[in-house]
């Protein structure tokens, strides 16, 4: 058993600021003797659970601050009938979500449950529909939901409150899976039902040590809460209102260039500079741009692409900005799906998005095709096109074909001097045209892929330079 099997009150004390927790009132539902099924001995079981734990139900709901940010917290008490969900549990969860929407607060489920309460049969199982409905209403209201997976997180609790959250954090070594330990197939690998396995499979964003949980959760809450820009000056003309967030937030400022400031003389020179191992990559730009940041991980479809793209939220000059940054390799389908997930979440929360383009192109091996490369890239095109919040793009290296363009904001894409953007790599263009190898450089020139060419063609808005002041780059405007 992992060390993290704390009581509901203990886990609340672990993550909340001292003295800030206030329990929400709950009304006791009248029910027939031994519950809706008349399960013999059920009332006695509940009474023993209450005496043993000091709780009246399997969840404790209330409000508190975590690192200074107020939230609604839902803490499961596993000692009360295995943290199972029953009809009265559903009442408490519904009340907690309603309170969150009424007071515009994020929701943090601290989950430790074995699933639905079998003594209440299908009545208990239908509580999952109530939970899903409340989660959907809260999502539609533009409020974040950040789940913390404790031991165990199984059954319907995982399939609704856990996996259905916007961000999923997990404690090390805890049991996580739809199937609990007593209902799995014989011989099933227990390692597949762990927090670490869910992280690898793209179903969780991070595994966090107990001593780091309060700080990590606090950063997530601060970055995802109160992030609309209604107090900032609106650009002129006034933006059209968003149905959830009110005025559209200002775009993310364009990052300053970190590499060369002189423009490439030829197309092939642009390619060589963009491919140089000495050129700054995504990590350098993110480090320079954000004072703090947190990372999303996984596409929620079984995959991750940590080597191909970095996604998350960061703080830039006191504002929250979402980011999706390619790392210079061929982006895989899971990477595109993770980026689409990030953009959709930012859009719901009213957070502007910054994308950094740097890829020779989408991964095009057979495995990438089996993983749905085309559909994954289409998701990103759709997410960018449908975003109500502004998306800002900076090309920091290679801009290889549609795999790069998917992340580029129409009419709001910029480039650094050591980058290029091309319909196809010059080598591949020469091969398709049946040109000899010595014609590759001329082909690069014909494609007009230099930053200055892209400005003249109207493909990008301008070229970003380093002005020497962090976050305030000089920009070469498009020609008149």
CSV table of N, CA and C in Angstrom, one decimal, residues 148-309:
chain,number,residue,atom,x,y,z
A,148,UNK,N,-6.5,15.3,-8.5
A,148,UNK,CA,-5.4,14.7,-7.8
A,148,UNK,C,-5.7,13.2,-7.5
A,149,UNK,N,-5.0,12.3,-8.1
A,149,UNK,CA,-5.2,10.9,-7.9
A,149,UNK,C,-4.5,10.4,-6.7
A,150,UNK,N,-5.3,9.8,-5.8
A,150,UNK,CA,-4.7,9.2,-4.6
A,150,UNK,C,-4.9,7.7,-4.7
A,151,UNK,N,-4.7,7.0,-3.6
A,151,UNK,CA,-4.8,5.5,-3.6
A,151,UNK,C,-6.0,5.0,-3.0
A,152,UNK,N,-6.8,4.2,-3.7
A,152,UNK,CA,-6.8,4.0,-5.2
A,152,UNK,C,-7.7,4.9,-5.9
A,153,UNK,N,-7.5,5.1,-7.2
A,153,UNK,CA,-8.5,5.8,-8.0
A,153,UNK,C,-8.9,4.8,-9.1
A,154,UNK,N,-10.1,4.2,-8.9
A,154,UNK,CA,-10.5,3.2,-9.8
A,154,UNK,C,-12.0,3.4,-10.2
A,155,UNK,N,-12.5,2.6,-11.1
A,155,UNK,CA,-13.9,2.6,-11.5
A,155,UNK,C,-14.4,3.9,-12.0
A,156,UNK,N,-15.7,4.2,-11.7
A,156,UNK,CA,-16.3,5.4,-12.2
A,156,UNK,C,-15.7,6.6,-11.7
A,157,UNK,N,-15.1,6.6,-10.5
A,157,UNK,CA,-14.4,7.8,-10.0
A,157,UNK,C,-13.3,8.2,-10.9
A,158,UNK,N,-12.5,7.3,-11.4
A,158,UNK,CA,-11.5,7.6,-12.3
A,158,UNK,C,-12.0,8.0,-13.7
A,159,UNK,N,-13.1,7.3,-14.1
A,159,UNK,CA,-13.7,7.6,-15.4
A,159,UNK,C,-14.5,8.9,-15.5
A,160,UNK,N,-14.7,9.6,-14.4
A,160,UNK,CA,-15.4,10.8,-14.4
A,160,UNK,C,-14.6,11.9,-13.8
A,161,UNK,N,-14.5,11.9,-12.5
A,161,UNK,CA,-13.8,13.0,-11.8
A,161,UNK,C,-12.3,13.0,-12.1
A,162,UNK,N,-11.7,11.9,-12.4
A,162,UNK,CA,-10.3,11.8,-12.6
A,162,UNK,C,-10.0,12.1,-14.1
A,163,UNK,N,-10.2,11.1,-14.9
A,163,UNK,CA,-9.8,11.3,-16.3
A,163,UNK,C,-10.6,12.4,-17.0
A,164,UNK,N,-11.7,12.8,-16.5
A,164,UNK,CA,-12.5,13.9,-17.1
A,164,UNK,C,-12.1,15.2,-16.7
A,165,UNK,N,-11.1,15.4,-15.8
A,165,UNK,CA,-10.6,16.7,-15.4
A,165,UNK,C,-9.7,17.3,-16.5
A,166,UNK,N,-9.5,18.6,-16.5
A,166,UNK,CA,-8.7,19.3,-17.4
A,166,UNK,C,-7.2,19.0,-17.2
A,167,UNK,N,-6.8,18.8,-16.0
A,167,UNK,CA,-5.4,18.5,-15.6
A,167,UNK,C,-5.5,17.4,-14.6
A,168,UNK,N,-4.6,16.4,-14.8
A,168,UNK,CA,-4.6,15.2,-13.9
A,168,UNK,C,-3.2,15.1,-13.2
A,169,UNK,N,-3.2,15.3,-11.9
A,169,UNK,CA,-1.9,15.1,-11.2
A,169,UNK,C,-2.1,13.8,-10.3
A,170,UNK,N,-1.0,13.1,-10.1
A,170,UNK,CA,-1.1,11.8,-9.4
A,170,UNK,C,0.0,11.7,-8.4
A,171,UNK,N,-0.3,11.1,-7.2
A,171,UNK,CA,0.8,10.8,-6.3
A,171,UNK,C,1.5,9.5,-6.7
A,172,UNK,N,2.8,9.4,-6.3
A,172,UNK,CA,3.6,8.3,-6.8
A,172,UNK,C,3.1,6.9,-6.4
A,173,UNK,N,3.1,5.9,-7.3
A,173,UNK,CA,2.8,4.6,-6.9
A,173,UNK,C,1.4,4.2,-6.6
A,174,UNK,N,0.4,5.2,-6.8
A,174,UNK,CA,-0.9,4.9,-6.4
A,174,UNK,C,-1.6,4.0,-7.5
A,175,UNK,N,-2.6,3.3,-7.1
A,175,UNK,CA,-3.3,2.5,-8.1
A,175,UNK,C,-4.3,3.3,-8.8
A,176,UNK,N,-4.2,3.3,-10.2
A,176,UNK,CA,-5.1,4.1,-11.0
A,176,UNK,C,-5.6,3.2,-12.2
A,177,UNK,N,-6.8,3.1,-12.4
A,177,UNK,CA,-7.3,2.3,-13.5
A,177,UNK,C,-8.8,2.1,-13.4
A,178,UNK,N,-9.5,1.9,-14.6
A,178,UNK,CA,-10.9,1.6,-14.5
A,178,UNK,C,-11.3,0.4,-13.8
A,179,UNK,N,-10.4,-0.6,-13.9
A,179,UNK,CA,-10.6,-1.9,-13.2
A,179,UNK,C,-9.9,-1.9,-11.9
A,180,UNK,N,-10.7,-2.2,-10.8
A,180,UNK,CA,-10.0,-2.3,-9.5
A,180,UNK,C,-9.3,-3.6,-9.4
A,181,UNK,N,-8.5,-3.8,-8.3
A,181,UNK,CA,-7.7,-5.0,-8.2
A,181,UNK,C,-8.4,-6.3,-8.1
A,182,UNK,N,-9.7,-6.3,-7.7
A,182,UNK,CA,-10.4,-7.5,-7.5
A,182,UNK,C,-11.2,-7.9,-8.7
A,183,UNK,N,-11.2,-7.1,-9.8
A,183,UNK,CA,-12.1,-7.4,-10.9
A,183,UNK,C,-11.3,-7.5,-12.2
A,184,UNK,N,-9.9,-7.5,-12.1
A,184,UNK,CA,-9.1,-7.5,-13.3
A,184,UNK,C,-9.0,-8.9,-13.8
A,185,UNK,N,-8.7,-9.1,-15.1
A,185,UNK,CA,-8.5,-10.4,-15.7
A,185,UNK,C,-7.3,-11.1,-14.9
A,186,UNK,N,-7.4,-12.4,-14.8
A,186,UNK,CA,-6.3,-13.2,-14.1
A,186,UNK,C,-5.0,-12.9,-14.9
A,187,UNK,N,-3.9,-12.7,-14.1
A,187,UNK,CA,-2.6,-12.5,-14.7
A,187,UNK,C,-2.4,-11.1,-15.3
A,188,UNK,N,-3.3,-10.2,-15.1
A,188,UNK,CA,-3.1,-8.8,-15.6
A,188,UNK,C,-1.9,-8.2,-14.9
A,189,UNK,N,-1.1,-7.5,-15.6
A,189,UNK,CA,0.1,-6.9,-15.1
A,189,UNK,C,-0.3,-5.7,-14.2
A,190,UNK,N,0.0,-5.8,-12.9
A,190,UNK,CA,-0.4,-4.8,-12.0
A,190,UNK,C,0.3,-3.4,-12.3
A,191,UNK,N,1.5,-3.5,-12.9
A,191,UNK,CA,2.2,-2.2,-13.2
A,191,UNK,C,1.4,-1.3,-14.2
A,192,UNK,N,0.4,-2.0,-15.0
A,192,UNK,CA,-0.4,-1.2,-15.9
A,192,UNK,C,-1.4,-0.3,-15.2
A,193,UNK,N,-1.7,-0.6,-13.9
A,193,UNK,CA,-2.7,0.0,-13.2
A,193,UNK,C,-2.1,1.0,-12.2
A,194,UNK,N,-1.2,1.8,-12.6
A,194,UNK,CA,-0.5,2.7,-11.7
A,194,UNK,C,-0.5,4.1,-12.2
A,195,UNK,N,-0.2,5.1,-11.3
A,195,UNK,CA,-0.1,6.5,-11.8
A,195,UNK,C,1.0,6.6,-12.9
A,196,UNK,N,2.1,5.9,-12.7
A,196,UNK,CA,3.2,6.0,-13.6
A,196,UNK,C,2.8,5.5,-15.0
A,197,UNK,N,2.1,4.4,-15.0
A,197,UNK,CA,1.6,3.8,-16.3
A,197,UNK,C,0.6,4.8,-17.0
A,198,UNK,N,-0.2,5.5,-16.2
A,198,UNK,CA,-1.2,6.4,-16.8
A,198,UNK,C,-0.4,7.6,-17.4
A,199,UNK,N,0.7,8.0,-16.7
A,199,UNK,CA,1.5,9.1,-17.2
A,199,UNK,C,2.1,8.7,-18.5
A,200,UNK,N,2.7,7.5,-18.6
A,200,UNK,CA,3.3,7.0,-19.8
A,200,UNK,C,2.3,6.9,-21.0
A,201,UNK,N,1.0,6.6,-20.6
A,201,UNK,CA,0.0,6.4,-21.6
A,201,UNK,C,-0.7,7.7,-22.0
A,202,UNK,N,-0.3,8.8,-21.4
A,202,UNK,CA,-0.9,10.1,-21.8
A,202,UNK,C,-2.2,10.4,-21.1
A,203,UNK,N,-2.5,9.7,-20.0
A,203,UNK,CA,-3.8,9.9,-19.3
A,203,UNK,C,-3.6,10.8,-18.1
A,204,UNK,N,-2.4,11.0,-17.7
A,204,UNK,CA,-2.1,11.9,-16.6
A,204,UNK,C,-1.0,12.9,-17.0
A,205,UNK,N,-1.0,14.1,-16.3
A,205,UNK,CA,0.0,15.1,-16.7
A,205,UNK,C,1.2,15.1,-15.9
A,206,UNK,N,1.2,14.6,-14.7
A,206,UNK,CA,2.4,14.6,-13.8
A,206,UNK,C,2.2,13.7,-12.6
A,207,UNK,N,3.3,13.1,-12.2
A,207,UNK,CA,3.3,12.3,-10.9
A,207,UNK,C,4.0,13.3,-10.0
A,208,UNK,N,3.4,13.6,-8.8
A,208,UNK,CA,3.9,14.6,-7.9
A,208,UNK,C,4.1,14.0,-6.5
A,209,UNK,N,5.3,14.2,-5.9
A,209,UNK,CA,5.5,13.8,-4.6
A,209,UNK,C,4.6,14.5,-3.6
A,210,UNK,N,4.2,13.8,-2.5
A,210,UNK,CA,3.3,14.5,-1.5
A,210,UNK,C,3.9,15.8,-1.1
A,211,UNK,N,5.2,15.9,-0.8
A,211,UNK,CA,5.7,17.1,-0.3
A,211,UNK,C,5.7,18.3,-1.3
A,212,UNK,N,5.5,17.9,-2.6
A,212,UNK,CA,5.5,18.9,-3.6
A,212,UNK,C,4.1,19.3,-4.1
A,213,UNK,N,3.1,18.5,-3.6
A,213,UNK,CA,1.8,18.6,-4.1
A,213,UNK,C,1.1,20.0,-3.9
A,214,UNK,N,1.3,20.5,-2.7
A,214,UNK,CA,0.7,21.9,-2.5
A,214,UNK,C,1.2,22.9,-3.4
A,215,UNK,N,2.6,23.0,-3.6
A,215,UNK,CA,3.2,23.9,-4.4
A,215,UNK,C,2.8,23.8,-5.9
A,216,UNK,N,2.8,22.5,-6.3
A,216,UNK,CA,2.4,22.2,-7.7
A,216,UNK,C,0.9,22.6,-8.0
A,217,UNK,N,0.1,22.1,-7.1
A,217,UNK,CA,-1.4,22.4,-7.3
A,217,UNK,C,-1.6,23.9,-7.2
A,218,UNK,N,-0.9,24.6,-6.3
A,218,UNK,CA,-1.1,26.1,-6.2
A,218,UNK,C,-0.7,26.8,-7.5
A,219,UNK,N,0.4,26.3,-8.1
A,219,UNK,CA,0.8,26.9,-9.4
A,219,UNK,C,-0.2,26.7,-10.5
A,220,UNK,N,-0.7,25.5,-10.6
A,220,UNK,CA,-1.7,25.2,-11.6
A,220,UNK,C,-2.9,26.1,-11.4
A,221,UNK,N,-3.4,26.2,-10.1
A,221,UNK,CA,-4.6,27.0,-9.8
A,221,UNK,C,-4.4,28.5,-10.1
A,222,UNK,N,-3.2,29.0,-9.8
A,222,UNK,CA,-2.9,30.4,-10.0
A,222,UNK,C,-2.9,30.7,-11.5
A,223,UNK,N,-2.3,29.8,-12.3
A,223,UNK,CA,-2.2,30.0,-13.7
A,223,UNK,C,-3.5,29.8,-14.5
A,224,UNK,N,-4.4,28.9,-14.0
A,224,UNK,CA,-5.6,28.6,-14.7
A,224,UNK,C,-6.8,29.4,-14.2
A,225,UNK,N,-6.7,30.1,-13.1
A,225,UNK,CA,-7.8,30.8,-12.5
A,225,UNK,C,-7.6,32.3,-12.6
A,226,UNK,N,-8.7,33.0,-12.9
A,226,UNK,CA,-8.7,34.4,-13.0
A,226,UNK,C,-7.8,34.9,-14.1
A,227,UNK,N,-7.8,34.2,-15.2
A,227,UNK,CA,-6.8,34.6,-16.2
A,227,UNK,C,-7.4,35.4,-17.4
A,228,UNK,N,-8.7,35.7,-17.3
A,228,UNK,CA,-9.2,36.6,-18.4
A,228,UNK,C,-8.6,38.0,-18.2
A,229,UNK,N,-8.7,38.7,-19.3
A,229,UNK,CA,-8.0,40.0,-19.3
A,229,UNK,C,-9.0,41.2,-19.3
A,230,UNK,N,-10.0,41.0,-18.5
A,230,UNK,CA,-11.0,42.1,-18.5
A,230,UNK,C,-10.5,43.4,-17.9
A,231,UNK,N,-9.4,43.3,-17.1
A,231,UNK,CA,-8.9,44.5,-16.5
A,231,UNK,C,-7.8,45.2,-17.3
A,232,UNK,N,-7.4,44.5,-18.4
A,232,UNK,CA,-6.3,45.0,-19.2
A,232,UNK,C,-6.9,45.9,-20.3
A,233,UNK,N,-6.2,46.8,-20.9
A,233,UNK,CA,-6.7,47.7,-21.9
A,233,UNK,C,-7.1,46.9,-23.2
A,234,UNK,N,-8.2,47.1,-23.7
A,234,UNK,CA,-8.6,46.4,-24.9
A,234,UNK,C,-8.0,47.0,-26.1
A,235,UNK,N,-7.6,46.2,-27.1
A,235,UNK,CA,-7.1,46.8,-28.3
A,235,UNK,C,-8.2,47.5,-29.1
A,236,UNK,N,-7.8,48.3,-30.0
A,236,UNK,CA,-8.8,49.0,-30.8
A,236,UNK,C,-8.7,48.5,-32.2
A,237,UNK,N,-9.8,48.2,-32.9
A,237,UNK,CA,-11.2,48.4,-32.4
A,237,UNK,C,-11.5,47.4,-31.3
A,238,UNK,N,-12.6,47.6,-30.6
A,238,UNK,CA,-13.0,46.7,-29.5
A,238,UNK,C,-13.3,45.4,-30.0
A,239,UNK,N,-12.8,44.3,-29.3
A,239,UNK,CA,-13.0,43.0,-29.8
A,239,UNK,C,-14.4,42.5,-29.6
A,240,UNK,N,-14.9,41.5,-30.4
A,240,UNK,CA,-16.2,41.0,-30.2
A,240,UNK,C,-16.2,40.1,-28.9
A,241,UNK,N,-17.3,40.1,-28.2
A,241,UNK,CA,-17.3,39.4,-26.9
A,241,UNK,C,-17.4,37.9,-27.1
A,242,UNK,N,-16.7,37.2,-26.2
A,242,UNK,CA,-16.8,35.7,-26.2
A,242,UNK,C,-18.0,35.3,-25.4
A,243,UNK,N,-18.7,34.2,-25.8
A,243,UNK,CA,-19.9,33.9,-25.0
A,243,UNK,C,-19.7,33.5,-23.6
A,244,UNK,N,-18.4,33.2,-23.2
A,244,UNK,CA,-18.2,32.8,-21.8
A,244,UNK,C,-17.3,33.9,-21.1
A,245,UNK,N,-16.3,34.3,-21.8
A,245,UNK,CA,-15.3,35.1,-21.1
A,245,UNK,C,-15.4,36.6,-21.2
A,246,UNK,N,-16.4,37.1,-21.9
A,246,UNK,CA,-16.5,38.5,-22.1
A,246,UNK,C,-15.5,39.0,-23.2
A,247,UNK,N,-14.9,40.1,-23.0
A,247,UNK,CA,-14.0,40.6,-24.0
A,247,UNK,C,-12.8,39.6,-24.3
A,248,UNK,N,-12.4,39.6,-25.5
A,248,UNK,CA,-11.3,38.7,-25.9
A,248,UNK,C,-10.0,39.2,-25.3
A,249,UNK,N,-9.2,38.4,-24.7
A,249,UNK,CA,-8.0,38.9,-24.1
A,249,UNK,C,-7.0,39.4,-25.2
A,250,UNK,N,-6.1,40.2,-24.7
A,250,UNK,CA,-5.0,40.7,-25.6
A,250,UNK,C,-4.2,39.5,-26.1
A,251,UNK,N,-3.6,39.6,-27.3
A,251,UNK,CA,-2.7,38.5,-27.7
A,251,UNK,C,-1.4,38.4,-26.8
A,252,UNK,N,-0.8,37.2,-26.8
A,252,UNK,CA,0.4,37.1,-26.1
A,252,UNK,C,1.5,37.9,-26.8
A,253,UNK,N,2.4,38.6,-26.1
A,253,UNK,CA,3.5,39.3,-26.7
A,253,UNK,C,4.4,38.4,-27.5
A,254,UNK,N,5.0,38.8,-28.6
A,254,UNK,CA,5.9,38.0,-29.4
A,254,UNK,C,7.2,37.9,-28.6
A,255,UNK,N,7.7,36.7,-28.5
A,255,UNK,CA,9.1,36.6,-27.8
A,255,UNK,C,10.2,37.2,-28.6
A,256,UNK,N,11.2,37.6,-27.9
A,256,UNK,CA,12.4,38.2,-28.6
A,256,UNK,C,13.2,37.0,-29.2
A,257,UNK,N,13.9,37.3,-30.3
A,257,UNK,CA,14.8,36.3,-30.9
A,257,UNK,C,16.0,36.1,-30.1
A,258,UNK,N,16.4,34.9,-30.0
A,258,UNK,CA,17.6,34.5,-29.1
A,258,UNK,C,18.8,34.2,-29.9
A,259,UNK,N,18.7,34.0,-31.2
A,259,UNK,CA,19.8,33.6,-32.1
A,259,UNK,C,20.4,34.8,-32.9
A,260,UNK,N,20.7,34.5,-34.1
A,260,UNK,CA,21.3,35.5,-35.0
A,260,UNK,C,20.3,36.6,-35.3
A,261,UNK,N,20.9,37.8,-35.6
A,261,UNK,CA,20.0,38.9,-35.9
A,261,UNK,C,20.2,39.3,-37.4
A,262,UNK,N,21.2,38.9,-38.1
A,262,UNK,CA,21.4,39.2,-39.5
A,262,UNK,C,20.5,38.2,-40.3
A,263,UNK,N,20.0,38.7,-41.4
A,263,UNK,CA,19.1,37.9,-42.2
A,263,UNK,C,20.0,37.0,-43.2
A,264,UNK,N,19.5,35.8,-43.5
A,264,UNK,CA,20.2,34.9,-44.4
A,264,UNK,C,20.2,35.5,-45.8
A,265,UNK,N,21.4,35.3,-46.5
A,265,UNK,CA,21.5,35.8,-47.9
A,265,UNK,C,20.8,35.0,-48.9
A,266,UNK,N,20.7,33.7,-48.7
A,266,UNK,CA,20.1,32.8,-49.6
A,266,UNK,C,19.1,31.9,-48.9
A,267,UNK,N,18.3,31.2,-49.7
A,267,UNK,CA,17.4,30.2,-49.2
A,267,UNK,C,18.1,29.1,-48.5
A,268,UNK,N,19.2,28.6,-49.1
A,268,UNK,CA,19.9,27.5,-48.5
A,268,UNK,C,20.6,27.9,-47.2
A,269,UNK,N,21.1,29.2,-47.2
A,269,UNK,CA,21.7,29.7,-45.9
A,269,UNK,C,20.6,29.7,-44.8
A,270,UNK,N,19.4,30.0,-45.1
A,270,UNK,CA,18.3,30.0,-44.1
A,270,UNK,C,18.1,28.6,-43.6
A,271,UNK,N,18.1,27.6,-44.5
A,271,UNK,CA,17.9,26.2,-44.1
A,271,UNK,C,19.1,25.8,-43.2
A,272,UNK,N,20.3,26.1,-43.6
A,272,UNK,CA,21.5,25.7,-42.8
A,272,UNK,C,21.4,26.3,-41.4
A,273,UNK,N,21.1,27.6,-41.3
A,273,UNK,CA,21.0,28.2,-40.0
A,273,UNK,C,19.9,27.6,-39.1
A,274,UNK,N,18.8,27.3,-39.7
A,274,UNK,CA,17.7,26.8,-39.0
A,274,UNK,C,18.0,25.4,-38.5
A,275,UNK,N,18.8,24.7,-39.2
A,275,UNK,CA,19.2,23.3,-38.8
A,275,UNK,C,20.5,23.2,-37.9
A,276,UNK,N,21.1,24.4,-37.7
A,276,UNK,CA,22.3,24.4,-36.9
A,276,UNK,C,22.1,23.9,-35.5
A,277,UNK,N,22.9,23.0,-35.0
A,277,UNK,CA,22.7,22.5,-33.6
A,277,UNK,C,23.0,23.6,-32.6
A,278,UNK,N,23.6,24.7,-33.0
A,278,UNK,CA,23.9,25.8,-32.0
A,278,UNK,C,22.7,26.8,-31.9
A,279,UNK,N,21.7,26.6,-32.8
A,279,UNK,CA,20.6,27.6,-32.7
A,279,UNK,C,19.7,27.3,-31.4
A,280,UNK,N,19.2,28.3,-30.8
A,280,UNK,CA,18.4,28.1,-29.6
A,280,UNK,C,17.1,27.4,-30.0
A,281,UNK,N,16.8,26.4,-29.1
A,281,UNK,CA,15.6,25.6,-29.3
A,281,UNK,C,14.4,26.1,-28.3
A,282,UNK,N,13.4,25.3,-28.3
A,282,UNK,CA,12.2,25.7,-27.6
A,282,UNK,C,12.4,25.9,-26.1
A,283,UNK,N,13.2,25.1,-25.5
A,283,UNK,CA,13.5,25.2,-24.0
A,283,UNK,C,14.1,26.6,-23.7
A,284,UNK,N,15.0,27.0,-24.6
A,284,UNK,CA,15.6,28.3,-24.3
A,284,UNK,C,14.6,29.5,-24.4
A,285,UNK,N,13.7,29.4,-25.4
A,285,UNK,CA,12.7,30.4,-25.6
A,285,UNK,C,11.7,30.4,-24.4
A,286,UNK,N,11.3,29.2,-24.0
A,286,UNK,CA,10.4,29.2,-22.9
A,286,UNK,C,11.0,29.7,-21.6
A,287,UNK,N,12.3,29.3,-21.4
A,287,UNK,CA,13.0,29.8,-20.2
A,287,UNK,C,13.1,31.3,-20.1
A,288,UNK,N,13.3,31.9,-21.3
A,288,UNK,CA,13.5,33.3,-21.4
A,288,UNK,C,12.2,34.1,-21.3
A,289,UNK,N,11.1,33.5,-21.7
A,289,UNK,CA,9.8,34.1,-21.8
A,289,UNK,C,9.0,34.1,-20.5
A,290,UNK,N,9.0,32.9,-19.9
A,290,UNK,CA,8.2,32.7,-18.7
A,290,UNK,C,8.9,32.8,-17.4
A,291,UNK,N,8.3,33.3,-16.4
A,291,UNK,CA,8.9,33.3,-15.0
A,291,UNK,C,8.6,32.0,-14.3
A,292,UNK,N,7.5,31.4,-14.7
A,292,UNK,CA,7.2,30.1,-14.2
A,292,UNK,C,6.3,29.4,-15.2
A,293,UNK,N,6.3,28.1,-15.2
A,293,UNK,CA,5.4,27.4,-16.1
A,293,UNK,C,5.1,26.0,-15.6
A,294,UNK,N,4.0,25.4,-16.1
A,294,UNK,CA,3.6,24.0,-15.8
A,294,UNK,C,3.3,23.3,-17.1
A,295,UNK,N,3.5,22.0,-17.2
A,295,UNK,CA,3.4,21.3,-18.4
A,295,UNK,C,2.2,20.3,-18.5
A,296,UNK,N,1.5,20.3,-19.5
A,296,UNK,CA,0.5,19.3,-19.9
A,296,UNK,C,1.3,18.1,-20.5
A,297,UNK,N,0.8,16.9,-20.3
A,297,UNK,CA,1.5,15.8,-20.9
A,297,UNK,C,0.4,14.8,-21.3
A,298,UNK,N,0.5,14.4,-22.6
A,298,UNK,CA,-0.4,13.3,-23.1
A,298,UNK,C,-1.6,13.8,-23.9
A,299,UNK,N,-2.0,12.9,-24.8
A,299,UNK,CA,-3.1,13.3,-25.7
A,299,UNK,C,-4.4,12.7,-25.2
A,300,UNK,N,-4.4,12.0,-24.1
A,300,UNK,CA,-5.6,11.3,-23.5
A,300,UNK,C,-6.1,10.2,-24.5
A,301,UNK,N,-5.3,9.8,-25.4
A,301,UNK,CA,-5.7,8.8,-26.3
A,301,UNK,C,-4.6,7.6,-26.3
A,302,UNK,N,-3.8,7.6,-25.3
A,302,UNK,CA,-2.8,6.6,-25.2
A,302,UNK,C,-1.4,7.0,-25.6
A,303,UNK,N,-1.1,8.2,-25.9
A,303,UNK,CA,0.2,8.6,-26.4
A,303,UNK,C,0.8,9.9,-25.8
A,304,UNK,N,2.1,10.0,-25.9
A,304,UNK,CA,2.8,11.2,-25.5
A,304,UNK,C,3.9,11.5,-26.5
A,305,UNK,N,4.3,12.7,-26.6
A,305,UNK,CA,5.4,13.1,-27.5
A,305,UNK,C,6.3,14.1,-26.8
A,306,UNK,N,7.0,13.7,-25.7
A,306,UNK,CA,7.8,14.7,-25.0
A,306,UNK,C,9.0,15.2,-25.7
A,307,UNK,N,9.4,14.4,-26.7
A,307,UNK,CA,10.6,14.9,-27.5
A,307,UNK,C,10.2,15.7,-28.7
A,308,UNK,N,8.9,15.8,-29.0
A,308,UNK,CA,8.5,16.6,-30.2
A,308,UNK,C,7.8,17.9,-29.9
A,309,UNK,N,7.2,18.0,-28.7
A,309,UNK,CA,6.4,19.2,-28.5
A,309,UNK,C,6.3,19.4,-27.0
